[in-house]
Short mmCIF file of C-alpha atoms and ligand atoms in Angstrom, two decimals:
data_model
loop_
_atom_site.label_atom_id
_atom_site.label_comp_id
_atom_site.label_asym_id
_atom_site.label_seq_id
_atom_site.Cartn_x
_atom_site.Cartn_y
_atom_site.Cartn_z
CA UNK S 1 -32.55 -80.57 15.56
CA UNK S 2 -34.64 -77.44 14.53
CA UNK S 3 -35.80 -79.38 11.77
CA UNK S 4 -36.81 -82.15 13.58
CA UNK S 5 -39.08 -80.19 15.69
CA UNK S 6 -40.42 -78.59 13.04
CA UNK S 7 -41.51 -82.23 11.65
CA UNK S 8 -43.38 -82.80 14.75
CA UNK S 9 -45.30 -79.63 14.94
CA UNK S 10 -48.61 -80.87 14.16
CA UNK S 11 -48.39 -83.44 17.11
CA UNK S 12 -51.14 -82.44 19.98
CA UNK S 13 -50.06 -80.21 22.35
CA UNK S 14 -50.54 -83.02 25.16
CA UNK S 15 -48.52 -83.48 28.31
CA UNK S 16 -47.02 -86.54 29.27
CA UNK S 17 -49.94 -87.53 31.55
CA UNK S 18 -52.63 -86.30 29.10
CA UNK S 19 -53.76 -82.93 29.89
CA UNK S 20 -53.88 -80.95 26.56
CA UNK S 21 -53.52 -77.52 25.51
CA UNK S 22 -54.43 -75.57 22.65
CA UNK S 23 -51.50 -73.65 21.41
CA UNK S 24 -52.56 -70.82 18.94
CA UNK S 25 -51.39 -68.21 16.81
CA UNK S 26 -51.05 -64.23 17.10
CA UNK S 27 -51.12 -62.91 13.28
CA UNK S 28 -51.01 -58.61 12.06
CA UNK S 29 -51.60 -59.49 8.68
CA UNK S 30 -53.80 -62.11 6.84
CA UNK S 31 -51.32 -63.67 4.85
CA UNK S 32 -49.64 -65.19 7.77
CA UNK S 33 -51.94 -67.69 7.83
CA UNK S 34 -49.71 -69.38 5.69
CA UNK S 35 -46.93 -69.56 8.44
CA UNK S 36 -49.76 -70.84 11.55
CA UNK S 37 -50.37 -73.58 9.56
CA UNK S 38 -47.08 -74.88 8.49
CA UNK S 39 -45.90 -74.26 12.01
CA UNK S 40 -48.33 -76.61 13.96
CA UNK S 41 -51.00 -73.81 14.89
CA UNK S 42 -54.35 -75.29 15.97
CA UNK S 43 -56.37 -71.69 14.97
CA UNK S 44 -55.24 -68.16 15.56
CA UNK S 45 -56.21 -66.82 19.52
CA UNK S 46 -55.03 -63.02 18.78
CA UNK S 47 -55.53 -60.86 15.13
CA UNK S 48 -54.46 -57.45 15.83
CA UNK S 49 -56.66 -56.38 13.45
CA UNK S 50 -55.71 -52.68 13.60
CA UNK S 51 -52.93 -53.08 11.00
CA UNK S 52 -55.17 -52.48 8.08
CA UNK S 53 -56.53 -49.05 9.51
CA UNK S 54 -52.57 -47.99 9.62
CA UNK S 55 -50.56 -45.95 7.02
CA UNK S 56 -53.14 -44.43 4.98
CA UNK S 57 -55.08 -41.51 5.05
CA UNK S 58 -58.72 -42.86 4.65
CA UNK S 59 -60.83 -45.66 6.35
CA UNK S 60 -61.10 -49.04 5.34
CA UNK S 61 -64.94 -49.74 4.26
CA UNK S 62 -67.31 -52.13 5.54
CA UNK S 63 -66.70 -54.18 2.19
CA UNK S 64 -62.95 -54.21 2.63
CA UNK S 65 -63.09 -55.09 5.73
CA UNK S 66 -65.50 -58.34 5.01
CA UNK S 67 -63.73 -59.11 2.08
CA UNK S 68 -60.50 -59.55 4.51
CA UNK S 69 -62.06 -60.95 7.30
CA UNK S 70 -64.19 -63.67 5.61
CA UNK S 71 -60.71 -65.08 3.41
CA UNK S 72 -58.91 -65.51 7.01
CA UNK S 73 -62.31 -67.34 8.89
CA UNK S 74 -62.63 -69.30 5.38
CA UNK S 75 -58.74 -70.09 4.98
CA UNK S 76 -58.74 -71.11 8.81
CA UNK S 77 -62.16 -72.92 9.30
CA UNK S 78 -62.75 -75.48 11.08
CA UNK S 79 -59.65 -73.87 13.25
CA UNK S 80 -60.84 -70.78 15.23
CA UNK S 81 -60.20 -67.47 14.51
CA UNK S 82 -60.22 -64.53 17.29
CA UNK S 83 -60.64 -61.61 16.01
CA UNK S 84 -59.55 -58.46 18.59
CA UNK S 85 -61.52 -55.53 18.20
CA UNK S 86 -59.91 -52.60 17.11
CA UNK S 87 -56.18 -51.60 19.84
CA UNK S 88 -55.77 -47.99 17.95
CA UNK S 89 -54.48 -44.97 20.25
CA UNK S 90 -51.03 -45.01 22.19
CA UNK S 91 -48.36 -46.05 19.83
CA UNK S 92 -50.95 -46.58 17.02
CA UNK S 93 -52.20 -43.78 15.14
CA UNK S 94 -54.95 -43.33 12.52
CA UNK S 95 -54.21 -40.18 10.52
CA UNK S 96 -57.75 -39.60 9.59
CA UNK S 97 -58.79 -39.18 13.41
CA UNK S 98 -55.61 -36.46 13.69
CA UNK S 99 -53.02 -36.45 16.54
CA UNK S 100 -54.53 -36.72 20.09
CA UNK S 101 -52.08 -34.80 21.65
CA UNK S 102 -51.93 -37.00 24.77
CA UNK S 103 -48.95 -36.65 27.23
CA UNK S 104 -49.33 -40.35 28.22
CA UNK S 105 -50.78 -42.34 25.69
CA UNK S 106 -50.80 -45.64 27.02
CA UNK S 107 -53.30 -44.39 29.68
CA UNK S 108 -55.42 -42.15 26.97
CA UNK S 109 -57.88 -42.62 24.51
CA UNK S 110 -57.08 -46.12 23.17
CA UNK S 111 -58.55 -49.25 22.15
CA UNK S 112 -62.10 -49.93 23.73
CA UNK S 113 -61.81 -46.67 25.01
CA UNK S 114 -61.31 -45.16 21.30
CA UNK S 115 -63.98 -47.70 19.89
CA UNK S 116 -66.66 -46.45 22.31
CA UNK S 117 -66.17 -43.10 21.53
CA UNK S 118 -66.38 -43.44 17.42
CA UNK S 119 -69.05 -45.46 17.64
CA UNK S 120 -69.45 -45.14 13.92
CA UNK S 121 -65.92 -46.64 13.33
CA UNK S 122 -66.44 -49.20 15.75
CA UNK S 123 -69.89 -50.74 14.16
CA UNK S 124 -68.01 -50.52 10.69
CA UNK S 125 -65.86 -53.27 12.08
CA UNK S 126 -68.61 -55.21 14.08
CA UNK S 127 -70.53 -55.79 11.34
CA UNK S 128 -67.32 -56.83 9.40
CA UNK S 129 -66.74 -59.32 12.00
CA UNK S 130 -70.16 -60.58 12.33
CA UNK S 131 -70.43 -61.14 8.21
CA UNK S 132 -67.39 -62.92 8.32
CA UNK S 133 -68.64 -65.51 10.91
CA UNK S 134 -70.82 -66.89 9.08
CA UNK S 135 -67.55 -68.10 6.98
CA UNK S 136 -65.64 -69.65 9.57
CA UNK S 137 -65.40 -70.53 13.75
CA UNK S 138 -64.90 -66.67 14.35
CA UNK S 139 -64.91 -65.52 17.89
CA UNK S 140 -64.36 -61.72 18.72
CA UNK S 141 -62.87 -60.07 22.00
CA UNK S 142 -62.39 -56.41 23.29
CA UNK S 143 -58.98 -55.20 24.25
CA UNK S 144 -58.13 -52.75 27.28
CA UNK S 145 -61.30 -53.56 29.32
CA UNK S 146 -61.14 -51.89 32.50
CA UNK S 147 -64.53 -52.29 33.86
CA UNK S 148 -67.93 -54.12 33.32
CA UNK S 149 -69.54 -51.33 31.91
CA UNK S 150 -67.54 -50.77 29.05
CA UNK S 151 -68.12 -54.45 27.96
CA UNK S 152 -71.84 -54.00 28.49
CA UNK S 153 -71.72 -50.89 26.16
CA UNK S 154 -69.20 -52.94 23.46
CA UNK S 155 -71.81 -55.89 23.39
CA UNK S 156 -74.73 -53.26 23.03
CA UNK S 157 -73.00 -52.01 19.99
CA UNK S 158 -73.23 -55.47 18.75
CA UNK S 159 -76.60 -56.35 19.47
CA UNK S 160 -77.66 -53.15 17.32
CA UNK S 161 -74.89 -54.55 14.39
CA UNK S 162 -76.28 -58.16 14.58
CA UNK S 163 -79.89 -56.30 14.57
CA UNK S 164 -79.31 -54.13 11.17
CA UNK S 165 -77.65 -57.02 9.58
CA UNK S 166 -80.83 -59.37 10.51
CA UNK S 167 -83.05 -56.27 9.17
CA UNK S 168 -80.98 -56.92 5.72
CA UNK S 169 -81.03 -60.08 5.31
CA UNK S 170 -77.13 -60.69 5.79
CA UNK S 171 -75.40 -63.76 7.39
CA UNK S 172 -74.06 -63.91 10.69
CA UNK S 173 -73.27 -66.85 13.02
CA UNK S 174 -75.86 -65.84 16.03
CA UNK S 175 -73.70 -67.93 18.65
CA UNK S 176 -70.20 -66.10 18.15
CA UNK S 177 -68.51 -66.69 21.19
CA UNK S 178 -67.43 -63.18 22.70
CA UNK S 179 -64.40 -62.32 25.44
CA UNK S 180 -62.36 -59.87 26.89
CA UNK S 181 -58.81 -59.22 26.96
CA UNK S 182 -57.37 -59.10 30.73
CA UNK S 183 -54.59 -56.71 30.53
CA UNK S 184 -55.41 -54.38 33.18
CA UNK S 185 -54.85 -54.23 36.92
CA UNK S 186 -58.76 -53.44 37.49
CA UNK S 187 -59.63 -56.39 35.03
CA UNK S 188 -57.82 -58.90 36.93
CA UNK S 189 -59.26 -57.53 39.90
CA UNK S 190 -62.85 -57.79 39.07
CA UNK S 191 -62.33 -61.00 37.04
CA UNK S 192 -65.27 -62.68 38.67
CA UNK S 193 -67.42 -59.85 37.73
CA UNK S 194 -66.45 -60.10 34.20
CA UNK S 195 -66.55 -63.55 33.53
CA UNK S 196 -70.31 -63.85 34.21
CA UNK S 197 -70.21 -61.23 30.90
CA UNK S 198 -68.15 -63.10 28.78
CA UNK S 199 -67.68 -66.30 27.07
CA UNK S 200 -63.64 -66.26 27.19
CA UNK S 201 -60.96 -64.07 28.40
CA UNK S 202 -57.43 -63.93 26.59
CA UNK S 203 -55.09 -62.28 28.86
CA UNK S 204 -52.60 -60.33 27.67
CA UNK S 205 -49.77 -59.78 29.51
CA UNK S 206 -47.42 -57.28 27.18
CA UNK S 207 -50.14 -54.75 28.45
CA UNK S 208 -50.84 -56.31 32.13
CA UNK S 209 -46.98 -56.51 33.03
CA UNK S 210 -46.30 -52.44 32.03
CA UNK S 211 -49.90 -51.41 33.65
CA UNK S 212 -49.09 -53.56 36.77
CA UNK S 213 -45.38 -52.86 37.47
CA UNK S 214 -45.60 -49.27 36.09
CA UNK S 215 -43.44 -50.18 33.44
CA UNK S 216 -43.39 -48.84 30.00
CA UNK S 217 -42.96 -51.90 27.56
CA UNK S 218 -41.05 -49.85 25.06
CA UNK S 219 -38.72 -48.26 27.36
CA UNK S 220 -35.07 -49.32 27.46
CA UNK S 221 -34.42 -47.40 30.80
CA UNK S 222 -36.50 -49.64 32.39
CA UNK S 223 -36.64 -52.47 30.64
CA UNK S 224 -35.18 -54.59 33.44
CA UNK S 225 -38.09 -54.05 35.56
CA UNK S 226 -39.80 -55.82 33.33
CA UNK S 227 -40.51 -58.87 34.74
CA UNK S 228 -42.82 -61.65 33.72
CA UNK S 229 -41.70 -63.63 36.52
CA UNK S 230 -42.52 -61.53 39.27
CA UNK S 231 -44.78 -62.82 42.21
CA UNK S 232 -47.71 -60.15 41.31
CA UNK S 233 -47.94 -60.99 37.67
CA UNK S 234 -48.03 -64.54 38.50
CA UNK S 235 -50.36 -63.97 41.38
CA UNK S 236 -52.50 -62.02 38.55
CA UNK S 237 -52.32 -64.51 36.23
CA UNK S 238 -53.32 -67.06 38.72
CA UNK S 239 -56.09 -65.10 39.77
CA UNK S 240 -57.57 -64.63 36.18
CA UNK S 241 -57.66 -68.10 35.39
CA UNK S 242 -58.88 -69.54 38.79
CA UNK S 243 -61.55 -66.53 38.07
CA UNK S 244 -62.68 -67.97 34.26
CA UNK S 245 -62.90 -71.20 35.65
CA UNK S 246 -64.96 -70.63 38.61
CA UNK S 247 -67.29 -69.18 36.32
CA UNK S 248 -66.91 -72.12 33.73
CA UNK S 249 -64.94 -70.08 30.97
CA UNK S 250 -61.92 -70.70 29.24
CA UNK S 251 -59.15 -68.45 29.19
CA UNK S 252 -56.08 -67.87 26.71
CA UNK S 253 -53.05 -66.09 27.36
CA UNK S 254 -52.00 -64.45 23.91
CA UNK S 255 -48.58 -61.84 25.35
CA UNK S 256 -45.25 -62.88 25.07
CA UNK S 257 -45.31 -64.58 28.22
CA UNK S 258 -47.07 -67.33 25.99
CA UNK S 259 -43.49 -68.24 23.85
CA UNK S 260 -41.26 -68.03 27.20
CA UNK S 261 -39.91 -71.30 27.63
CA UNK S 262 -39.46 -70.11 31.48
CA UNK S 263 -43.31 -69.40 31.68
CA UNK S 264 -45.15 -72.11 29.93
CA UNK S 265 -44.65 -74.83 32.38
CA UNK S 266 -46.02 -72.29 35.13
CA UNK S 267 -48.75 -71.30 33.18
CA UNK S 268 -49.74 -74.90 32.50
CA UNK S 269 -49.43 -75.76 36.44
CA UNK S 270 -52.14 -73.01 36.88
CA UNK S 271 -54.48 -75.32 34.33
CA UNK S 272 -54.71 -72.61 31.13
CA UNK S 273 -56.65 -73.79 28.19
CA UNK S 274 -54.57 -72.13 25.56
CA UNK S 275 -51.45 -70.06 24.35
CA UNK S 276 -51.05 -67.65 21.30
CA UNK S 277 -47.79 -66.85 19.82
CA UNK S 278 -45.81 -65.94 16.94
CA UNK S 279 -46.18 -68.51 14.03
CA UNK S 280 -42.71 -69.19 14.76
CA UNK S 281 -42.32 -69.97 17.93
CA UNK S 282 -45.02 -72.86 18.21
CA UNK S 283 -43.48 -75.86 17.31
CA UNK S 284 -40.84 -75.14 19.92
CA UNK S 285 -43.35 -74.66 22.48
CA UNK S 286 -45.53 -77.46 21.63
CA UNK S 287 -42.58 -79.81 22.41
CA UNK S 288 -41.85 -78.44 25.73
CA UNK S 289 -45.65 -79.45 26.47
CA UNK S 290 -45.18 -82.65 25.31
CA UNK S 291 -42.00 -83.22 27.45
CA UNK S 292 -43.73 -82.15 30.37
CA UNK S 293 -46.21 -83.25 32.92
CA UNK S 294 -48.65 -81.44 34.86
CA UNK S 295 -47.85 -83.45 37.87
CA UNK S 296 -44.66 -81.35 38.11
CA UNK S 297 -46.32 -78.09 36.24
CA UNK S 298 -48.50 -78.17 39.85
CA UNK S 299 -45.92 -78.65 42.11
CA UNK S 300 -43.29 -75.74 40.87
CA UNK S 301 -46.48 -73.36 40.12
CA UNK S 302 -47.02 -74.10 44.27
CA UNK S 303 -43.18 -73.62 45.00
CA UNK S 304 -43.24 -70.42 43.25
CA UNK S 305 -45.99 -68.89 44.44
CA UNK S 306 -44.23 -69.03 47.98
CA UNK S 307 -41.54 -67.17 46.47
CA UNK S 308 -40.89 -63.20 47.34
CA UNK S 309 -38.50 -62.30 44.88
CA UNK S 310 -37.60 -62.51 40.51
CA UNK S 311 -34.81 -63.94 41.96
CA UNK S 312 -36.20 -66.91 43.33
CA UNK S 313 -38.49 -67.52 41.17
CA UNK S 314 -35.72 -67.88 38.42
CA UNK S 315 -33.77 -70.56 40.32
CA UNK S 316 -36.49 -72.57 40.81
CA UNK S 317 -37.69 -72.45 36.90
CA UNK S 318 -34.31 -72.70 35.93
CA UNK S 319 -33.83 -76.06 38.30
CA UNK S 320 -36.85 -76.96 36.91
CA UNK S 321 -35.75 -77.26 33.23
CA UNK S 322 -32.45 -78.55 33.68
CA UNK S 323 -34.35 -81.60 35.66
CA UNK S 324 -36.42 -82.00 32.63
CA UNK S 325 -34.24 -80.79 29.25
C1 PEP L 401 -50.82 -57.87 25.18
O1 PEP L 401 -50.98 -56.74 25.65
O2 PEP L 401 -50.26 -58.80 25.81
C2 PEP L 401 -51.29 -58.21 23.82
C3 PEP L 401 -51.30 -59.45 23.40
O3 PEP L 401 -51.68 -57.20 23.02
P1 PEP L 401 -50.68 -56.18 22.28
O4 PEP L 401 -49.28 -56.76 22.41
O5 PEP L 401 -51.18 -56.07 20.90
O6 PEP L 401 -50.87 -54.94 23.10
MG1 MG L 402 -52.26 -55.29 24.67
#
């Protein structure tokens, strides 16, 4: 059986009545290329590209960088690549910048936050991006965005890397597309405002569910309040994409939430344009899309959202795939 829908993972992702999806591919490491391609992936929507800056004591140079960046937008082209801009801080260290010394990390110094502030580390990567799009269909977003400001200041660091690299004569595609990750409360919230400075959003919902439940994601205590299911991150999701679309952008959803059998047919009800996972968990996913319609993706994403409770919500999803599986 798992073979079987392994044979049929480069089928569309296309419900019964026609609406497609794209589903995509969250990758750490460039070689897993390899494994999006063999399982069905139309492009890669999330590379956590802080994984080369890890275990080692120096920085990875410009070159390096490139070198890396143009063999996964070459290997993948004409399937897009999103590249996410630098998630260090919290959980992920670099030794070179010492220990921050934070007593709550996940709120500190991380990601955008960390970018804006090492400005010199953060161009390093921009124009590493930038050189590689001229290889490939690149696109690059900006994780932890809390406000419109910061994504004003992040694209003002890249109008001064696309600048220098004009100034030396270097390749870049002038038309890389450019989003934000929505994976705080205040992003969903001001949405609207950010999708008029953006060209996609990818929301991630690892992040959004611990920031908007209070819920630390690696914490066993509490690990039962986490809860993708739960009226407000639904009602946040909802919100996001009705947002992106008002304003004529797409929007992605690269967390977990993505793979969860008990999620997708929600998420498709609320009209998303694509999913990321892990390589392996796309072919699986691509066939519930194909077994489904968004006739009856509409009507249980309307029954839910009347719903008060987890617990509610998980009878009706779970009624809703035994009626279909
Ligand atoms: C997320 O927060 O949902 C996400 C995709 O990013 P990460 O898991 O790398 O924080
Ligand atoms: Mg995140």
């Amino acid at each position: 059986y798992t073979r079987k829908i392994k044979r049929q993972c480069n089928l569309p992702a296309e419900t019964f009545d026609g609406s497609r999806v794209q589903v995509l591919s969250n990758i750490e490491l460039v070689e897993e290329v390899a494994a999006v391609i063999d399982n069905g992936g139309e492009g890669v929507g999330l590379y956590r590209t802080e994984y080369a800056y890890l275990n080692r004591t120096d920085l990875p140079t410009e070159d390096e960088l490139t070198d890396k960046y143009i063999d996964l937008a070459a290997i993948m082209a004409p399937r897009k690549v999103v590249f996410r801009t630098l998630d260090l801080g919290s959980d992920k260290f670099i030794s070179t910048f010492g220990e921050l010394n934070e007593t709550n990390p996940a709120m500190g110094l991380r990601a955008i936050r960390f970018c804006l502030k090492n400005p010199q580390l953060f161009k390093v990567q921009l124009r590493a991006i930038l050189r590689a799009s001229a290889y490939g269909n690149v696109s690059m977003m900006f994780p932890m965005i809390s406000g419109v400001k910061e994504v004003r200041q992040a694209k003002a660091w890249l109008a001064q890397a696309k600048a220098e690299l004009r100034r030396e004569g270097l390749d870049y595609d002038p038309n890389m597309p450019i989003g934000t990750m929505i994976e705080l409360p205040a992003a969903v919230m001001i949405a609207e405002y950010l999708a008029h400075e953006v060209d996609f959003f990818s929301i991630g919902t690892n992040d959004l569910i611990q920031y908007s439940i209070g819920v630390d994601r690696t914490n066993h205590h509490v690990s039962y309040l986490y809860q993708p299911l739960h009226p407000a991150t639904l009602r946040a999701i909802k919100m996001v994409v009705d947002a992106a679309h008002q304003a004529g952008i797409e929007v992605s959803l690269c967390g977990e939430v993505a793979s969860d059998p008990f999620c997708v047919p929600i998420l498709l009800g609320m009209g998303i344009d694509s999913l990321s996972m892990t390589p392996q968990a796309i072919p699986g996913i691509k066939r519930i899309i194909r077994q489904t319609n968004m006739h009856d993706c509409r009507k249980l994403l309307k029954d839910v959202l009347q719903c008060r409770t987890v617990s509610r919500i998980n009878n009706l999803v779970m009624d809703n795939i035994f009626k279909h599986f």
